[in-house]
């Protein structure tokens, strides 16, 4: 009997575990016993308990001989990944996303037990070949170029830190991508022509247009492609960095090879590395959670400013969520899909909002972008300062335009106030200025 139990397939093994009642949260979903729940708690949750929440995953690792108590180092993340991959590859199971609950205090996934050979195709768990990436350096400088834009439709939310690889349609070449970005990847994006100029390689990064001529948004050529990046660990600033080139930057953990730019991005991109979690001065439990999350951020996210906006491309396996001017939701998570380019800020829209703000007192234009690594964001149930790792990004041109214009308006108001007081009872100077 013991020998038979050691030769059970995943199907028989899981059914036996469900029937045993040994694991909290592992239960049948229906009376017919064709579907079951499997607990799926995020390791970053404050109430995460390895002995309870990773027990089933550990049991499968022990059963398969992948973990020996007292000899091997405990790795709950690897245990969970191993069982997830086994479920995905098996033809006996099919995930039922509509029944899964991943955003509650005790999250779980639901799987259906299929008839023998019921699932025709396997879901891959091994990394796919990354598709070529097109970055700012690939665009034609000082031309009416285009940039890939992805409409932010990021509704899928999961409690794991990392995703399975997604396969995008291959790009024939960098040049072809610039000419027709509709072939770059499968997404519901809209490609928009740019009316701004791009800085020449080696050109000085300055905002040359004077603010006094800000009459129409299209009259300002954007020539400052720097980004200010601030990294926070649970609300504590651990790094403040401003890029110095037009090539953008990569926020990442560790280092990456530079010999393959199509996979890892341009070598000219500046690296903004996550500091050791110990710099956060947080408690040991939080530091441990950060140390579990950071390895999933090795390929990082790429950020750059193009003539018509700010863009991001997530390459890391770790999930990344965001909020900003173009975010679809402000009260629930916006997820960055892996290997896809997403537009975070639109230059024309920002300039229009800037005009409306100073001319008509409308809402202040938004140009700050927040990335949250490994945890859902925005999250009404938790303040952003409680998130493990966040990055605040501001395009320097937007911040300087806003502050300079604000300074000009303040000076103008002081001038008008002083002039009104010196113009006499008829207010002639005031009339001339208003004309």
Short mmCIF file of C-alpha atoms in Angstrom, two decimals:
data_model
loop_
_atom_site.label_atom_id
_atom_site.label_comp_id
_atom_site.label_asym_id
_atom_site.label_seq_id
_atom_site.Cartn_x
_atom_site.Cartn_y
_atom_site.Cartn_z
CA UNK A 1 0.00 0.00 0.00
CA UNK A 2 2.86 2.34 0.84
CA UNK A 3 4.55 1.64 -2.50
CA UNK A 4 1.36 2.49 -4.36
CA UNK A 5 1.03 5.78 -2.51
CA UNK A 6 4.52 6.78 -3.60
CA UNK A 7 3.64 6.21 -7.24
CA UNK A 8 0.45 8.27 -7.29
CA UNK A 9 -0.05 10.79 -10.05
CA UNK A 10 -0.84 14.38 -9.12
CA UNK A 11 -4.55 13.69 -9.67
CA UNK A 12 -4.71 10.87 -7.10
CA UNK A 13 -2.33 12.62 -4.73
CA UNK A 14 -4.36 15.85 -4.63
CA UNK A 15 -7.66 14.04 -4.18
CA UNK A 16 -6.12 12.17 -1.25
CA UNK A 17 -4.96 15.43 0.34
CA UNK A 18 -8.41 17.02 -0.07
CA UNK A 19 -10.10 14.02 1.52
CA UNK A 20 -7.62 13.95 4.38
CA UNK A 21 -8.70 17.37 5.70
CA UNK A 22 -5.13 18.05 6.84
CA UNK A 23 -4.71 21.37 5.02
CA UNK A 24 -6.71 24.46 5.93
CA UNK A 25 -8.47 25.93 2.91
CA UNK A 26 -8.04 22.86 0.70
CA UNK A 27 -11.59 21.65 0.08
CA UNK A 28 -14.13 20.58 -2.49
CA UNK A 29 -15.86 23.41 -4.35
CA UNK A 30 -19.00 21.45 -5.30
CA UNK A 31 -20.98 18.43 -4.18
CA UNK A 32 -20.02 16.48 -7.29
CA UNK A 33 -16.37 16.75 -6.24
CA UNK A 34 -15.30 17.83 -9.71
CA UNK A 35 -13.83 21.14 -8.52
CA UNK A 36 -11.71 22.05 -5.52
CA UNK A 37 -10.26 25.09 -3.77
CA UNK A 38 -6.56 25.43 -3.09
CA UNK A 39 -5.29 28.16 -0.71
CA UNK A 40 -3.15 30.75 -2.50
CA UNK A 41 -1.95 33.33 0.00
CA UNK A 42 0.65 35.92 -0.99
CA UNK A 43 3.92 35.53 0.89
CA UNK A 44 3.99 39.32 1.46
CA UNK A 45 0.77 39.32 3.47
CA UNK A 46 1.27 40.44 7.04
CA UNK A 47 -0.51 37.33 8.37
CA UNK A 48 1.39 34.89 6.12
CA UNK A 49 2.41 31.78 8.05
CA UNK A 50 4.82 29.48 6.26
CA UNK A 51 3.90 26.43 8.34
CA UNK A 52 0.24 26.78 7.41
CA UNK A 53 0.07 28.65 4.11
CA UNK A 54 2.89 26.73 2.43
CA UNK A 55 2.09 23.33 3.96
CA UNK A 56 0.45 21.82 0.86
CA UNK A 57 3.15 23.09 -1.48
CA UNK A 58 5.82 21.73 0.85
CA UNK A 59 4.05 18.35 1.00
CA UNK A 60 4.15 18.06 -2.81
CA UNK A 61 7.86 18.95 -2.84
CA UNK A 62 8.52 16.28 -0.19
CA UNK A 63 6.43 13.72 -2.09
CA UNK A 64 8.38 14.36 -5.31
CA UNK A 65 11.70 14.17 -3.48
CA UNK A 66 12.50 17.83 -4.12
CA UNK A 67 12.75 18.75 -0.44
CA UNK A 68 14.31 16.81 2.42
CA UNK A 69 13.50 18.05 5.88
CA UNK A 70 16.63 18.98 7.80
CA UNK A 71 18.85 18.77 4.73
CA UNK A 72 17.49 21.22 2.18
CA UNK A 73 16.86 24.92 2.67
CA UNK A 74 13.18 25.82 2.92
CA UNK A 75 11.95 27.67 -0.18
CA UNK A 76 8.17 28.27 -0.05
CA UNK A 77 8.25 30.23 -3.30
CA UNK A 78 9.85 27.32 -5.17
CA UNK A 79 7.41 24.87 -3.59
CA UNK A 80 4.46 26.91 -4.74
CA UNK A 81 5.86 27.34 -8.23
CA UNK A 82 6.48 23.60 -8.52
CA UNK A 83 2.87 22.68 -7.69
CA UNK A 84 1.49 25.47 -9.87
CA UNK A 85 3.52 24.25 -12.82
CA UNK A 86 2.46 20.66 -12.19
CA UNK A 87 -1.19 21.73 -12.23
CA UNK A 88 -0.72 23.78 -15.39
CA UNK A 89 1.08 20.99 -17.24
CA UNK A 90 -1.29 18.23 -16.16
CA UNK A 91 -4.09 17.25 -18.54
CA UNK A 92 -6.21 16.34 -15.50
CA UNK A 93 -6.77 19.89 -14.23
CA UNK A 94 -8.09 23.17 -15.54
CA UNK A 95 -8.04 26.42 -13.58
CA UNK A 96 -11.44 28.12 -13.17
CA UNK A 97 -10.59 31.86 -12.84
CA UNK A 98 -14.23 32.92 -12.49
CA UNK A 99 -14.51 31.02 -9.21
CA UNK A 100 -11.11 31.96 -7.82
CA UNK A 101 -10.89 34.66 -5.14
CA UNK A 102 -7.45 36.25 -4.98
CA UNK A 103 -8.16 39.64 -3.43
CA UNK A 104 -9.60 38.51 -0.09
CA UNK A 105 -7.91 37.89 3.25
CA UNK A 106 -7.76 34.12 2.64
CA UNK A 107 -7.29 33.91 -1.15
CA UNK A 108 -7.74 30.70 -3.09
CA UNK A 109 -7.75 29.31 -6.60
CA UNK A 110 -10.31 26.90 -8.00
CA UNK A 111 -9.39 24.00 -10.27
CA UNK A 112 -11.64 21.58 -12.13
CA UNK A 113 -10.77 17.89 -12.30
CA UNK A 114 -11.19 16.84 -15.92
CA UNK A 115 -11.89 13.49 -17.46
CA UNK A 116 -8.83 11.58 -18.59
CA UNK A 117 -7.07 13.64 -21.25
CA UNK A 118 -9.69 16.34 -20.99
CA UNK A 119 -7.26 19.22 -21.44
CA UNK A 120 -5.86 19.29 -24.94
CA UNK A 121 -2.97 21.67 -24.41
CA UNK A 122 -0.57 22.32 -21.56
CA UNK A 123 0.07 25.73 -20.08
CA UNK A 124 3.84 26.29 -20.22
CA UNK A 125 5.73 27.04 -17.04
CA UNK A 126 9.14 27.39 -18.60
CA UNK A 127 10.31 30.80 -19.79
CA UNK A 128 9.51 31.68 -23.37
CA UNK A 129 12.04 33.36 -25.61
CA UNK A 130 11.74 37.05 -24.98
CA UNK A 131 10.67 39.09 -27.95
CA UNK A 132 12.79 41.95 -29.26
CA UNK A 133 12.15 45.26 -27.60
CA UNK A 134 12.07 48.65 -29.27
CA UNK A 135 13.43 51.50 -27.17
CA UNK A 136 13.94 55.25 -27.61
CA UNK A 137 17.38 54.80 -29.16
CA UNK A 138 15.74 52.84 -31.97
CA UNK A 139 13.59 55.78 -33.05
CA UNK A 140 14.59 58.21 -35.78
CA UNK A 141 15.83 61.33 -34.07
CA UNK A 142 14.33 64.71 -35.05
CA UNK A 143 11.65 62.99 -37.14
CA UNK A 144 7.92 62.68 -36.98
CA UNK A 145 8.33 59.27 -35.34
CA UNK A 146 5.81 57.10 -33.59
CA UNK A 147 5.90 55.28 -30.30
CA UNK A 148 4.02 52.13 -29.30
CA UNK A 149 1.07 52.88 -27.03
CA UNK A 150 -0.89 50.37 -25.00
CA UNK A 151 -4.33 51.21 -23.74
CA UNK A 152 -4.16 50.37 -20.03
CA UNK A 153 -6.51 47.39 -19.72
CA UNK A 154 -5.00 45.72 -16.72
CA UNK A 155 -7.88 44.03 -14.92
CA UNK A 156 -6.35 40.63 -14.17
CA UNK A 157 -5.27 40.51 -10.54
CA UNK A 158 -3.41 37.65 -8.89
CA UNK A 159 -1.84 37.32 -5.48
CA UNK A 160 1.48 35.86 -6.69
CA UNK A 161 4.54 38.01 -7.06
CA UNK A 162 5.40 36.75 -10.51
CA UNK A 163 3.63 35.86 -13.75
CA UNK A 164 4.05 33.08 -16.23
CA UNK A 165 5.76 34.30 -19.38
CA UNK A 166 3.51 35.82 -22.02
CA UNK A 167 4.24 35.24 -25.67
CA UNK A 168 4.06 38.34 -27.84
CA UNK A 169 4.08 38.39 -31.60
CA UNK A 170 7.71 38.64 -32.81
CA UNK A 171 8.98 41.89 -34.24
CA UNK A 172 10.49 41.55 -37.70
CA UNK A 173 13.04 44.29 -37.12
CA UNK A 174 13.57 47.50 -35.24
CA UNK A 175 13.10 49.57 -38.38
CA UNK A 176 9.86 47.80 -39.26
CA UNK A 177 8.60 48.40 -35.74
CA UNK A 178 9.16 52.13 -36.03
CA UNK A 179 7.43 52.30 -39.38
CA UNK A 180 4.44 50.18 -38.39
CA UNK A 181 4.18 49.48 -34.68
CA UNK A 182 0.87 47.67 -35.15
CA UNK A 183 2.96 44.54 -35.78
CA UNK A 184 5.01 44.86 -32.63
CA UNK A 185 2.80 42.94 -30.22
CA UNK A 186 -0.74 41.80 -29.73
CA UNK A 187 -2.46 44.49 -27.73
CA UNK A 188 -5.28 46.96 -28.07
CA UNK A 189 -2.94 49.89 -28.41
CA UNK A 190 -3.25 53.03 -30.50
CA UNK A 191 -0.22 54.45 -32.20
CA UNK A 192 -0.16 58.20 -32.35
CA UNK A 193 2.03 60.41 -34.51
CA UNK A 194 4.26 62.84 -32.68
CA UNK A 195 4.54 66.54 -33.34
CA UNK A 196 7.51 67.07 -30.99
CA UNK A 197 11.20 66.98 -31.81
CA UNK A 198 13.67 64.47 -30.44
CA UNK A 199 17.01 65.54 -29.05
CA UNK A 200 20.08 64.70 -31.12
CA UNK A 201 22.58 62.21 -29.65
CA UNK A 202 24.92 64.10 -27.38
CA UNK A 203 22.80 67.25 -27.43
CA UNK A 204 22.51 69.22 -24.21
CA UNK A 205 19.32 68.35 -22.36
CA UNK A 206 17.60 71.65 -21.76
CA UNK A 207 14.12 73.10 -22.10
CA UNK A 208 14.91 75.73 -24.74
CA UNK A 209 11.46 77.14 -25.36
CA UNK A 210 10.63 80.06 -23.08
CA UNK A 211 7.58 79.68 -20.88
CA UNK A 212 6.26 83.06 -21.94
CA UNK A 213 5.39 81.62 -25.37
CA UNK A 214 3.19 78.91 -23.91
CA UNK A 215 0.08 79.68 -25.93
CA UNK A 216 -0.73 76.35 -27.53
CA UNK A 217 0.48 72.91 -26.35
CA UNK A 218 1.88 72.04 -29.78
CA UNK A 219 4.25 75.01 -29.75
CA UNK A 220 6.64 73.53 -27.18
CA UNK A 221 9.24 71.04 -28.45
CA UNK A 222 10.10 68.58 -25.68
CA UNK A 223 13.89 68.30 -25.57
CA UNK A 224 14.40 67.21 -21.95
CA UNK A 225 14.08 63.43 -21.68
CA UNK A 226 15.30 63.00 -18.13
CA UNK A 227 13.38 61.14 -15.45
CA UNK A 228 13.50 61.60 -11.70
CA UNK A 229 13.13 58.23 -9.95
CA UNK A 230 12.63 57.86 -6.20
CA UNK A 231 12.53 54.41 -4.60
CA UNK A 232 10.67 53.84 -1.34
CA UNK A 233 10.67 50.87 1.05
CA UNK A 234 7.45 51.05 3.06
CA UNK A 235 7.28 54.81 2.63
CA UNK A 236 10.96 55.44 3.45
CA UNK A 237 13.04 57.01 0.68
CA UNK A 238 16.02 54.76 -0.08
CA UNK A 239 17.17 56.16 -3.43
CA UNK A 240 16.70 59.41 -5.38
CA UNK A 241 18.07 59.35 -8.92
CA UNK A 242 17.74 61.57 -12.00
CA UNK A 243 18.72 60.12 -15.37
CA UNK A 244 21.22 62.02 -17.48
CA UNK A 245 20.58 60.62 -20.96
CA UNK A 246 17.69 60.40 -23.40
CA UNK A 247 17.91 56.61 -23.41
CA UNK A 248 15.83 56.16 -20.26
CA UNK A 249 16.50 53.85 -17.35
CA UNK A 250 15.87 50.41 -15.98
CA UNK A 251 14.69 49.85 -12.40
CA UNK A 252 15.93 46.44 -11.37
CA UNK A 253 17.42 44.08 -8.82
CA UNK A 254 20.97 42.92 -9.46
CA UNK A 255 22.65 43.21 -12.85
CA UNK A 256 21.78 42.02 -16.35
CA UNK A 257 23.86 40.94 -19.36
CA UNK A 258 24.50 43.69 -21.88
CA UNK A 259 25.40 41.58 -24.90
CA UNK A 260 21.80 41.14 -26.14
CA UNK A 261 20.03 44.47 -26.38
CA UNK A 262 16.98 42.99 -28.10
CA UNK A 263 16.19 40.99 -24.96
CA UNK A 264 17.58 43.13 -22.15
CA UNK A 265 17.24 46.61 -23.62
CA UNK A 266 19.84 49.16 -24.72
CA UNK A 267 23.10 49.10 -22.82
CA UNK A 268 22.94 52.91 -22.75
CA UNK A 269 19.96 52.75 -20.41
CA UNK A 270 20.93 53.81 -16.91
CA UNK A 271 20.42 51.27 -14.15
CA UNK A 272 18.52 52.25 -11.02
CA UNK A 273 19.10 49.35 -8.65
CA UNK A 274 17.09 48.50 -5.58
CA UNK A 275 19.22 48.99 -2.44
CA UNK A 276 19.48 46.23 0.19
CA UNK A 277 16.20 46.01 2.16
CA UNK A 278 18.09 46.62 5.38
CA UNK A 279 18.30 50.30 4.41
CA UNK A 280 14.57 50.60 5.03
CA UNK A 281 15.08 50.27 8.80
CA UNK A 282 11.93 48.14 8.76
CA UNK A 283 11.30 45.14 10.97
CA UNK A 284 12.88 41.80 10.18
CA UNK A 285 9.62 40.35 8.91
CA UNK A 286 9.27 43.14 6.34
CA UNK A 287 12.93 42.84 5.34
CA UNK A 288 12.46 39.10 4.82
CA UNK A 289 9.42 39.76 2.63
CA UNK A 290 11.42 42.23 0.52
CA UNK A 291 14.25 39.74 0.15
CA UNK A 292 11.74 37.18 -1.16
CA UNK A 293 10.31 39.69 -3.63
CA UNK A 294 13.49 41.24 -5.06
CA UNK A 295 14.77 38.13 -6.92
CA UNK A 296 11.62 38.29 -9.06
CA UNK A 297 12.59 41.80 -10.24
CA UNK A 298 15.89 40.90 -11.88
CA UNK A 299 15.10 42.00 -15.46
CA UNK A 300 13.31 45.02 -14.09
CA UNK A 301 11.13 47.57 -15.82
CA UNK A 302 12.25 49.94 -18.57
CA UNK A 303 11.24 53.60 -18.48
CA UNK A 304 11.81 56.29 -21.07
CA UNK A 305 10.50 59.62 -22.32
CA UNK A 306 9.50 59.83 -25.98
CA UNK A 307 8.41 62.97 -27.85
CA UNK A 308 4.76 62.25 -27.15
CA UNK A 309 4.88 60.73 -23.67
CA UNK A 310 6.40 58.57 -20.95
CA UNK A 311 6.52 54.83 -21.55
CA UNK A 312 7.23 51.69 -19.54
CA UNK A 313 7.92 48.08 -20.41
CA UNK A 314 7.90 45.40 -17.73
CA UNK A 315 10.45 42.63 -18.30
CA UNK A 316 10.69 41.11 -14.82
CA UNK A 317 8.67 38.12 -13.66
CA UNK A 318 7.52 39.99 -10.57
CA UNK A 319 4.13 41.63 -10.94
CA UNK A 320 4.09 45.41 -11.19
CA UNK A 321 1.10 47.70 -10.66
CA UNK A 322 0.85 51.43 -11.32
CA UNK A 323 -1.07 54.65 -11.01
CA UNK A 324 -0.69 57.89 -12.93
CA UNK A 325 -2.28 60.32 -15.40
CA UNK A 326 -3.39 57.63 -17.87
CA UNK A 327 -4.27 54.89 -15.37
CA UNK A 328 -7.63 53.30 -16.05
CA UNK A 329 -8.56 53.00 -12.37
CA UNK A 330 -7.87 55.10 -9.30
CA UNK A 331 -9.69 52.84 -6.81
CA UNK A 332 -8.45 49.41 -7.89
CA UNK A 333 -5.27 47.86 -9.28
CA UNK A 334 -3.78 48.68 -12.68
CA UNK A 335 -1.42 45.91 -13.73
CA UNK A 336 1.47 46.23 -16.16
CA UNK A 337 1.42 43.25 -18.50
CA UNK A 338 4.75 41.61 -19.11
CA UNK A 339 6.64 42.26 -22.35
CA UNK A 340 4.18 44.97 -23.40
CA UNK A 341 4.77 48.67 -23.79
CA UNK A 342 2.40 50.94 -21.89
CA UNK A 343 2.03 54.71 -22.12
CA UNK A 344 2.00 56.32 -18.67
CA UNK A 345 1.80 60.01 -19.57
CA UNK A 346 0.70 61.84 -22.71
CA UNK A 347 2.60 65.05 -23.45
CA UNK A 348 -0.20 66.76 -25.37
CA UNK A 349 -2.75 65.99 -22.66
CA UNK A 350 -0.38 67.25 -19.96
CA UNK A 351 0.20 70.55 -21.78
CA UNK A 352 -3.51 71.03 -22.31
CA UNK A 353 -4.17 70.42 -18.61
CA UNK A 354 -1.34 72.80 -17.74
CA UNK A 355 -2.98 75.54 -19.82
CA UNK A 356 -6.39 74.91 -18.26
CA UNK A 357 -4.93 74.96 -14.76
CA UNK A 358 -3.21 78.33 -15.09
CA UNK A 359 -5.77 80.00 -17.32
CA UNK A 360 -9.04 78.76 -15.88
CA UNK A 361 -8.17 77.42 -12.44
CA UNK A 362 -8.87 73.82 -13.40
CA UNK A 363 -7.41 70.83 -11.56
CA UNK A 364 -3.62 70.75 -11.33
CA UNK A 365 -2.08 68.62 -14.12
CA UNK A 366 -0.87 65.19 -13.05
CA UNK A 367 2.61 64.10 -14.02
CA UNK A 368 3.68 61.83 -11.15
CA UNK A 369 3.70 58.09 -11.87
CA UNK A 370 3.81 55.46 -9.13
CA UNK A 371 4.94 51.86 -9.65
CA UNK A 372 4.24 49.26 -6.97
CA UNK A 373 6.22 46.02 -7.09
CA UNK A 374 4.68 42.70 -6.05
CA UNK A 375 1.53 44.14 -4.45
CA UNK A 376 -1.75 45.31 -5.93
CA UNK A 377 -2.02 49.06 -6.43
CA UNK A 378 -3.95 51.31 -6.12
CA UNK A 379 -5.32 49.60 -3.04
CA UNK A 380 -8.04 51.49 -1.11
CA UNK A 381 -7.58 49.11 1.81
CA UNK A 382 -3.91 49.99 2.35
CA UNK A 383 -2.03 53.27 2.25
CA UNK A 384 0.73 53.38 -0.36
CA UNK A 385 3.29 54.09 2.35
CA UNK A 386 2.66 50.57 3.66
CA UNK A 387 3.55 48.90 0.37
CA UNK A 388 6.84 47.03 0.40
CA UNK A 389 8.47 48.59 -2.65
CA UNK A 390 7.29 51.59 -4.66
CA UNK A 391 8.88 53.88 -7.23
CA UNK A 392 7.80 57.48 -7.84
CA UNK A 393 8.66 58.74 -11.33
CA UNK A 394 8.45 62.29 -12.65
CA UNK A 395 9.49 63.45 -16.13
CA UNK A 396 11.76 66.41 -15.46
CA UNK A 397 10.34 68.48 -18.33
CA UNK A 398 6.82 68.25 -16.85
CA UNK A 399 7.91 69.22 -13.35
CA UNK A 400 9.96 72.18 -14.61
CA UNK A 401 7.21 73.41 -16.91
CA UNK A 402 4.75 73.28 -14.03
CA UNK A 403 7.04 75.02 -11.51
CA UNK A 404 8.31 77.62 -13.98
CA UNK A 405 4.85 78.47 -15.18
CA UNK A 406 3.69 78.71 -11.58
CA UNK A 407 6.55 81.10 -10.81
CA UNK A 408 5.73 83.23 -13.85
CA UNK A 409 2.08 83.42 -12.87
CA UNK A 410 2.98 84.37 -9.31
CA UNK A 411 5.25 87.16 -10.56
CA UNK A 412 2.58 88.35 -12.94
CA UNK A 413 0.02 88.48 -10.12
CA UNK A 414 2.38 90.55 -7.97
CA UNK A 415 2.99 92.91 -10.86
CA UNK A 416 -0.74 93.35 -11.46
CA UNK A 417 -1.40 93.95 -7.78
CA UNK A 418 1.36 96.56 -7.56
CA UNK A 419 0.28 98.20 -10.81
CA UNK A 420 -3.34 98.40 -9.72
CA UNK A 421 -2.31 100.27 -6.60
CA UNK A 422 -0.23 102.82 -8.58
CA UNK A 423 -2.56 103.42 -11.51
CA UNK A 424 -4.77 105.98 -9.80
CA UNK A 425 -8.52 105.99 -9.32
CA UNK A 426 -9.22 105.25 -12.99
CA UNK A 427 -7.16 102.08 -13.13
CA UNK A 428 -5.79 102.91 -16.60
CA UNK A 429 -2.83 100.53 -16.37
CA UNK A 430 -5.09 97.67 -15.37
CA UNK A 431 -7.23 98.26 -18.44
CA UNK A 432 -4.20 98.32 -20.74
CA UNK A 433 -2.83 95.05 -19.30
CA UNK A 434 -6.17 93.29 -19.59
CA UNK A 435 -6.46 94.41 -23.19
#
